[in-house]
Amino acid sequence: MATTVIDGRRRRGDESRRAILSDAVNLASIHGLDGLSIGTLAERTGASKSGIVALFGSKLDLQLATIQAARELFLTRVVEPTLRAPRGVTRLWTLCRTWLDYSRGRTFDGGCFFRAAAAEADSKAGPVRDALVAIDDEWIAFVERCVSLAEEELPALRNPQLLAFELIALLDAANRGSLLHGNDHDYDLAEIAMRSRLIAAGADPELLDSIRI
């Protein structure tokens, strides 16, 4: 009986933690991680401050947990669908299109959580910046890996690392421009630019057009 009670409490605690983190991620995508506090989160969720403290401890612990929750959501929305696509240009183009859909669909209320968080923390040393750097490195490595696996289908490609950098830059620009101007025009431009870049590297235009996300 005691074990059942403990398991029930743990399950309810996990559910509360997930629900609060969902709100925390969206709040931070708009107001930044510095604007994320136990007080503002309590107001948004209706939970007590003491309850949030019991779940997360300090503000720093809450910020780090929020970053990891955003990472898990990004993996679900972008990385996992990409990995289901066949290796090569198909996977690379799926990655580009899936990321655009992730940002365009406002997975996070304030656009891409990581772009907002990085802009705020890039000059502030500490655990939050370290966590964001680790995730950004992971993302860059993933894009570079997708490019590497597509090299045989990109005969004119001379610098795979540069292509990965360009694709990431275009995705970031689309996210930022869309948020600032309040429309999808920058997403359309980014898709056209990325398609042109892949074709210039030797990708088959008909293959790109045939890929459905």
PDB file of C-alpha atoms in Angstrom:
ATOM      1  CA  MET A   1       0.000   0.000   0.000  1.00  0.00           C
ATOM      2  CA  ALA A   2       2.767   2.443   0.938  1.00  0.00           C
ATOM      3  CA  THR A   3       4.520   1.780  -2.371  1.00  0.00           C
ATOM      4  CA  THR A   4       1.292   2.463  -4.267  1.00  0.00           C
ATOM      5  CA  VAL A   5       0.833   5.781  -2.479  1.00  0.00           C
ATOM      6  CA  ILE A   6       4.435   6.808  -3.197  1.00  0.00           C
ATOM      7  CA  ASP A   7       4.116   5.809  -6.865  1.00  0.00           C
ATOM      8  CA  GLY A   8       0.910   7.824  -7.151  1.00  0.00           C
ATOM      9  CA  ARG A   9       2.545  10.886  -5.665  1.00  0.00           C
ATOM     10  CA  ARG A  10       5.534  10.504  -7.951  1.00  0.00           C
ATOM     11  CA  ARG A  11       3.282  10.205 -10.996  1.00  0.00           C
ATOM     12  CA  ARG A  12       1.304  13.298 -10.015  1.00  0.00           C
ATOM     13  CA  GLY A  13       4.561  15.139  -9.389  1.00  0.00           C
ATOM     14  CA  ASP A  14       5.877  14.170 -12.829  1.00  0.00           C
ATOM     15  CA  GLU A  15       2.628  15.283 -14.458  1.00  0.00           C
ATOM     16  CA  SER A  16       2.737  18.615 -12.634  1.00  0.00           C
ATOM     17  CA  ARG A  17       6.365  19.083 -13.609  1.00  0.00           C
ATOM     18  CA  ARG A  18       5.640  18.440 -17.298  1.00  0.00           C
ATOM     19  CA  ALA A  19       2.659  20.803 -17.297  1.00  0.00           C
ATOM     20  CA  ILE A  20       4.607  23.590 -15.608  1.00  0.00           C
ATOM     21  CA  LEU A  21       7.578  23.125 -17.941  1.00  0.00           C
ATOM     22  CA  SER A  22       5.290  23.409 -20.954  1.00  0.00           C
ATOM     23  CA  ASP A  23       4.226  26.852 -19.742  1.00  0.00           C
ATOM     24  CA  ALA A  24       7.791  27.727 -18.756  1.00  0.00           C
ATOM     25  CA  VAL A  25       9.102  27.007 -22.248  1.00  0.00           C
ATOM     26  CA  ASN A  26       6.496  29.239 -23.858  1.00  0.00           C
ATOM     27  CA  LEU A  27       7.035  32.035 -21.352  1.00  0.00           C
ATOM     28  CA  ALA A  28      10.791  31.913 -21.881  1.00  0.00           C
ATOM     29  CA  SER A  29      10.408  31.933 -25.669  1.00  0.00           C
ATOM     30  CA  ILE A  30       8.671  35.309 -25.324  1.00  0.00           C
ATOM     31  CA  HIS A  31      10.281  36.942 -22.289  1.00  0.00           C
ATOM     32  CA  GLY A  32      13.624  35.130 -22.209  1.00  0.00           C
ATOM     33  CA  LEU A  33      15.047  32.880 -19.544  1.00  0.00           C
ATOM     34  CA  ASP A  34      15.900  35.884 -17.383  1.00  0.00           C
ATOM     35  CA  GLY A  35      12.226  36.815 -17.413  1.00  0.00           C
ATOM     36  CA  LEU A  36      11.279  33.345 -16.228  1.00  0.00           C
ATOM     37  CA  SER A  37      10.683  33.394 -12.491  1.00  0.00           C
ATOM     38  CA  ILE A  38       8.907  31.183 -10.015  1.00  0.00           C
ATOM     39  CA  GLY A  39       6.470  34.045  -9.359  1.00  0.00           C
ATOM     40  CA  THR A  40       5.496  34.642 -12.993  1.00  0.00           C
ATOM     41  CA  LEU A  41       5.197  30.921 -13.594  1.00  0.00           C
ATOM     42  CA  ALA A  42       2.940  30.552 -10.554  1.00  0.00           C
ATOM     43  CA  GLU A  43       0.696  33.323 -11.900  1.00  0.00           C
ATOM     44  CA  ARG A  44       0.455  31.702 -15.325  1.00  0.00           C
ATOM     45  CA  THR A  45      -0.118  28.138 -14.166  1.00  0.00           C
ATOM     46  CA  GLY A  46      -2.157  28.753 -11.027  1.00  0.00           C
ATOM     47  CA  ALA A  47       0.314  26.669  -9.046  1.00  0.00           C
ATOM     48  CA  SER A  48       1.669  27.887  -5.731  1.00  0.00           C
ATOM     49  CA  LYS A  49       5.173  29.292  -5.506  1.00  0.00           C
ATOM     50  CA  SER A  50       6.004  26.728  -2.843  1.00  0.00           C
ATOM     51  CA  GLY A  51       4.780  23.950  -5.118  1.00  0.00           C
ATOM     52  CA  ILE A  52       7.017  25.113  -7.961  1.00  0.00           C
ATOM     53  CA  VAL A  53       9.977  25.436  -5.590  1.00  0.00           C
ATOM     54  CA  ALA A  54       9.331  21.882  -4.396  1.00  0.00           C
ATOM     55  CA  LEU A  55       9.428  20.647  -8.005  1.00  0.00           C
ATOM     56  CA  PHE A  56      12.404  22.639  -9.275  1.00  0.00           C
ATOM     57  CA  GLY A  57      14.284  24.212  -6.384  1.00  0.00           C
ATOM     58  CA  SER A  58      15.973  27.438  -7.464  1.00  0.00           C
ATOM     59  CA  LYS A  59      15.353  29.747 -10.423  1.00  0.00           C
ATOM     60  CA  LEU A  60      18.530  28.398 -12.024  1.00  0.00           C
ATOM     61  CA  ASP A  61      17.275  24.829 -11.720  1.00  0.00           C
ATOM     62  CA  LEU A  62      13.993  25.943 -13.297  1.00  0.00           C
ATOM     63  CA  GLN A  63      15.848  27.598 -16.176  1.00  0.00           C
ATOM     64  CA  LEU A  64      17.968  24.515 -16.834  1.00  0.00           C
ATOM     65  CA  ALA A  65      14.929  22.232 -16.689  1.00  0.00           C
ATOM     66  CA  THR A  66      13.139  24.543 -19.125  1.00  0.00           C
ATOM     67  CA  ILE A  67      16.042  24.345 -21.568  1.00  0.00           C
ATOM     68  CA  GLN A  68      15.971  20.543 -21.459  1.00  0.00           C
ATOM     69  CA  ALA A  69      12.187  20.495 -21.930  1.00  0.00           C
ATOM     70  CA  ALA A  70      12.578  22.700 -25.010  1.00  0.00           C
ATOM     71  CA  ARG A  71      15.290  20.375 -26.317  1.00  0.00           C
ATOM     72  CA  GLU A  72      13.032  17.336 -25.933  1.00  0.00           C
ATOM     73  CA  LEU A  73      10.239  19.084 -27.812  1.00  0.00           C
ATOM     74  CA  PHE A  74      12.647  20.105 -30.577  1.00  0.00           C
ATOM     75  CA  LEU A  75      13.824  16.510 -30.904  1.00  0.00           C
ATOM     76  CA  THR A  76      10.215  15.362 -31.245  1.00  0.00           C
ATOM     77  CA  ARG A  77       9.177  18.025 -33.757  1.00  0.00           C
ATOM     78  CA  VAL A  78      12.314  18.318 -35.904  1.00  0.00           C
ATOM     79  CA  VAL A  79      14.992  15.691 -35.336  1.00  0.00           C
ATOM     80  CA  GLU A  80      12.853  12.548 -35.142  1.00  0.00           C
ATOM     81  CA  PRO A  81      10.835  13.292 -38.329  1.00  0.00           C
ATOM     82  CA  THR A  82      14.100  14.083 -40.113  1.00  0.00           C
ATOM     83  CA  LEU A  83      15.657  10.774 -39.089  1.00  0.00           C
ATOM     84  CA  ARG A  84      12.664   8.893 -40.497  1.00  0.00           C
ATOM     85  CA  ALA A  85      13.540  10.172 -43.984  1.00  0.00           C
ATOM     86  CA  PRO A  86      16.024   8.221 -46.148  1.00  0.00           C
ATOM     87  CA  ARG A  87      19.639   9.315 -45.863  1.00  0.00           C
ATOM     88  CA  GLY A  88      20.946  11.759 -48.414  1.00  0.00           C
ATOM     89  CA  VAL A  89      19.387  14.815 -50.013  1.00  0.00           C
ATOM     90  CA  THR A  90      15.933  13.576 -49.032  1.00  0.00           C
ATOM     91  CA  ARG A  91      16.852  13.692 -45.358  1.00  0.00           C
ATOM     92  CA  LEU A  92      18.643  17.030 -45.689  1.00  0.00           C
ATOM     93  CA  TRP A  93      15.701  18.684 -47.435  1.00  0.00           C
ATOM     94  CA  THR A  94      13.307  17.102 -44.953  1.00  0.00           C
ATOM     95  CA  LEU A  95      15.344  18.694 -42.174  1.00  0.00           C
ATOM     96  CA  CYS A  96      15.109  22.140 -43.772  1.00  0.00           C
ATOM     97  CA  ARG A  97      11.381  21.901 -44.434  1.00  0.00           C
ATOM     98  CA  THR A  98      10.586  20.380 -41.048  1.00  0.00           C
ATOM     99  CA  TRP A  99      12.465  23.151 -39.236  1.00  0.00           C
ATOM    100  CA  LEU A 100      10.539  25.780 -41.193  1.00  0.00           C
ATOM    101  CA  ASP A 101       7.259  24.095 -40.252  1.00  0.00           C
ATOM    102  CA  TYR A 102       8.371  23.902 -36.611  1.00  0.00           C
ATOM    103  CA  SER A 103       9.056  27.640 -36.492  1.00  0.00           C
ATOM    104  CA  ARG A 104       6.168  28.691 -38.735  1.00  0.00           C
ATOM    105  CA  GLY A 105       3.719  26.635 -36.668  1.00  0.00           C
ATOM    106  CA  ARG A 106       4.839  28.402 -33.468  1.00  0.00           C
ATOM    107  CA  THR A 107       5.776  25.268 -31.587  1.00  0.00           C
ATOM    108  CA  PHE A 108       6.860  27.838 -29.005  1.00  0.00           C
ATOM    109  CA  ASP A 109       4.742  30.987 -28.548  1.00  0.00           C
ATOM    110  CA  GLY A 110       7.737  33.235 -29.193  1.00  0.00           C
ATOM    111  CA  GLY A 111       9.127  31.389 -32.215  1.00  0.00           C
ATOM    112  CA  CYS A 112      12.247  29.269 -31.864  1.00  0.00           C
ATOM    113  CA  PHE A 113      13.014  28.971 -28.143  1.00  0.00           C
ATOM    114  CA  PHE A 114      16.728  28.458 -28.714  1.00  0.00           C
ATOM    115  CA  ARG A 115      17.217  31.504 -30.934  1.00  0.00           C
ATOM    116  CA  ALA A 116      15.556  33.699 -28.289  1.00  0.00           C
ATOM    117  CA  ALA A 117      17.486  32.104 -25.429  1.00  0.00           C
ATOM    118  CA  ALA A 118      20.827  32.310 -27.229  1.00  0.00           C
ATOM    119  CA  ALA A 119      20.379  35.997 -28.043  1.00  0.00           C
ATOM    120  CA  GLU A 120      19.856  36.679 -24.356  1.00  0.00           C
ATOM    121  CA  ALA A 121      22.585  34.451 -22.928  1.00  0.00           C
ATOM    122  CA  ASP A 122      25.380  34.615 -25.505  1.00  0.00           C
ATOM    123  CA  SER A 123      27.466  37.093 -23.486  1.00  0.00           C
ATOM    124  CA  LYS A 124      26.595  35.787 -20.019  1.00  0.00           C
ATOM    125  CA  ALA A 125      28.894  33.059 -18.733  1.00  0.00           C
ATOM    126  CA  GLY A 126      27.369  30.411 -16.500  1.00  0.00           C
ATOM    127  CA  PRO A 127      25.352  27.178 -16.421  1.00  0.00           C
ATOM    128  CA  VAL A 128      22.520  28.531 -18.594  1.00  0.00           C
ATOM    129  CA  ARG A 129      24.887  29.597 -21.352  1.00  0.00           C
ATOM    130  CA  ASP A 130      26.783  26.298 -21.058  1.00  0.00           C
ATOM    131  CA  ALA A 131      23.552  24.338 -21.514  1.00  0.00           C
ATOM    132  CA  LEU A 132      22.573  26.407 -24.550  1.00  0.00           C
ATOM    133  CA  VAL A 133      26.037  26.067 -26.095  1.00  0.00           C
ATOM    134  CA  ALA A 134      25.887  22.276 -25.697  1.00  0.00           C
ATOM    135  CA  ILE A 135      22.510  22.120 -27.434  1.00  0.00           C
ATOM    136  CA  ASP A 136      23.627  24.482 -30.198  1.00  0.00           C
ATOM    137  CA  ASP A 137      26.732  22.362 -30.784  1.00  0.00           C
ATOM    138  CA  GLU A 138      24.493  19.298 -30.942  1.00  0.00           C
ATOM    139  CA  TRP A 139      22.256  21.006 -33.523  1.00  0.00           C
ATOM    140  CA  ILE A 140      25.166  22.156 -35.693  1.00  0.00           C
ATOM    141  CA  ALA A 141      26.669  18.657 -35.613  1.00  0.00           C
ATOM    142  CA  PHE A 142      23.317  17.178 -36.639  1.00  0.00           C
ATOM    143  CA  VAL A 143      22.970  19.502 -39.629  1.00  0.00           C
ATOM    144  CA  GLU A 144      26.581  18.844 -40.636  1.00  0.00           C
ATOM    145  CA  ARG A 145      25.934  15.100 -40.408  1.00  0.00           C
ATOM    146  CA  CYS A 146      22.875  15.407 -42.643  1.00  0.00           C
ATOM    147  CA  VAL A 147      24.954  17.355 -45.173  1.00  0.00           C
ATOM    148  CA  SER A 148      27.732  14.762 -44.991  1.00  0.00           C
ATOM    149  CA  LEU A 149      25.288  11.945 -45.720  1.00  0.00           C
ATOM    150  CA  ALA A 150      24.037  13.852 -48.775  1.00  0.00           C
ATOM    151  CA  GLU A 151      27.458  14.542 -50.318  1.00  0.00           C
ATOM    152  CA  GLU A 152      27.217  11.778 -52.934  1.00  0.00           C
ATOM    153  CA  GLU A 153      24.073  13.454 -54.296  1.00  0.00           C
ATOM    154  CA  LEU A 154      25.693  16.905 -54.253  1.00  0.00           C
ATOM    155  CA  PRO A 155      28.524  16.568 -56.804  1.00  0.00           C
ATOM    156  CA  ALA A 156      29.208  20.319 -56.964  1.00  0.00           C
ATOM    157  CA  LEU A 157      29.526  20.688 -53.190  1.00  0.00           C
ATOM    158  CA  ARG A 158      32.984  21.936 -52.221  1.00  0.00           C
ATOM    159  CA  ASN A 159      32.605  22.806 -48.546  1.00  0.00           C
ATOM    160  CA  PRO A 160      30.064  20.730 -46.561  1.00  0.00           C
ATOM    161  CA  GLN A 161      30.635  22.682 -43.350  1.00  0.00           C
ATOM    162  CA  LEU A 162      29.919  25.949 -45.141  1.00  0.00           C
ATOM    163  CA  LEU A 163      26.678  24.562 -46.578  1.00  0.00           C
ATOM    164  CA  ALA A 164      25.536  23.542 -43.094  1.00  0.00           C
ATOM    165  CA  PHE A 165      26.384  27.023 -41.822  1.00  0.00           C
ATOM    166  CA  GLU A 166      24.430  28.654 -44.657  1.00  0.00           C
ATOM    167  CA  LEU A 167      21.356  26.497 -44.100  1.00  0.00           C
ATOM    168  CA  ILE A 168      21.327  27.250 -40.367  1.00  0.00           C
ATOM    169  CA  ALA A 169      21.766  30.968 -41.071  1.00  0.00           C
ATOM    170  CA  LEU A 170      18.803  30.962 -43.454  1.00  0.00           C
ATOM    171  CA  LEU A 171      16.617  29.133 -40.945  1.00  0.00           C
ATOM    172  CA  ASP A 172      17.541  31.589 -38.211  1.00  0.00           C
ATOM    173  CA  ALA A 173      16.870  34.558 -40.487  1.00  0.00           C
ATOM    174  CA  ALA A 174      13.439  33.201 -41.398  1.00  0.00           C
ATOM    175  CA  ASN A 175      12.487  32.748 -37.753  1.00  0.00           C
ATOM    176  CA  ARG A 176      13.693  36.218 -36.767  1.00  0.00           C
ATOM    177  CA  GLY A 177      12.140  37.988 -39.744  1.00  0.00           C
ATOM    178  CA  SER A 178       8.784  36.288 -39.357  1.00  0.00           C
ATOM    179  CA  LEU A 179       8.551  37.239 -35.684  1.00  0.00           C
ATOM    180  CA  LEU A 180       9.557  40.832 -36.347  1.00  0.00           C
ATOM    181  CA  HIS A 181       7.273  41.421 -39.336  1.00  0.00           C
ATOM    182  CA  GLY A 182       4.424  39.121 -38.317  1.00  0.00           C
ATOM    183  CA  ASN A 183       4.122  37.220 -41.586  1.00  0.00           C
ATOM    184  CA  ASP A 184       5.376  34.114 -43.391  1.00  0.00           C
ATOM    185  CA  HIS A 185       7.255  35.895 -46.186  1.00  0.00           C
ATOM    186  CA  ASP A 186      10.668  35.205 -44.673  1.00  0.00           C
ATOM    187  CA  TYR A 187       9.905  31.481 -44.453  1.00  0.00           C
ATOM    188  CA  ASP A 188       9.068  31.465 -48.160  1.00  0.00           C
ATOM    189  CA  LEU A 189      12.290  33.312 -48.978  1.00  0.00           C
ATOM    190  CA  ALA A 190      14.346  30.937 -46.833  1.00  0.00           C
ATOM    191  CA  GLU A 191      12.846  27.897 -48.548  1.00  0.00           C
ATOM    192  CA  ILE A 192      13.588  29.342 -51.990  1.00  0.00           C
ATOM    193  CA  ALA A 193      17.142  30.245 -50.950  1.00  0.00           C
ATOM    194  CA  MET A 194      17.869  26.820 -49.448  1.00  0.00           C
ATOM    195  CA  ARG A 195      16.444  25.039 -52.484  1.00  0.00           C
ATOM    196  CA  SER A 196      18.612  27.186 -54.769  1.00  0.00           C
ATOM    197  CA  ARG A 197      21.677  26.474 -52.658  1.00  0.00           C
ATOM    198  CA  LEU A 198      21.123  22.707 -52.785  1.00  0.00           C
ATOM    199  CA  ILE A 199      20.549  22.789 -56.541  1.00  0.00           C
ATOM    200  CA  ALA A 200      23.750  24.808 -56.964  1.00  0.00           C
ATOM    201  CA  ALA A 201      25.513  22.038 -55.046  1.00  0.00           C
ATOM    202  CA  GLY A 202      24.140  19.482 -57.491  1.00  0.00           C
ATOM    203  CA  ALA A 203      20.851  18.332 -55.964  1.00  0.00           C
ATOM    204  CA  ASP A 204      18.194  17.036 -58.360  1.00  0.00           C
ATOM    205  CA  PRO A 205      15.398  19.677 -58.511  1.00  0.00           C
ATOM    206  CA  GLU A 206      12.790  17.028 -59.295  1.00  0.00           C
ATOM    207  CA  LEU A 207      13.818  15.062 -56.214  1.00  0.00           C
ATOM    208  CA  LEU A 208      13.492  18.147 -54.017  1.00  0.00           C
ATOM    209  CA  ASP A 209      10.048  18.900 -55.442  1.00  0.00           C
ATOM    210  CA  SER A 210       8.903  15.318 -54.907  1.00  0.00           C
ATOM    211  CA  ILE A 211       9.682  15.266 -51.177  1.00  0.00           C
ATOM    212  CA  ARG A 212       6.573  15.588 -49.054  1.00  0.00           C
ATOM    213  CA  ILE A 213       6.736  16.562 -45.401  1.00  0.00           C
TER     214      ILE A 213
END
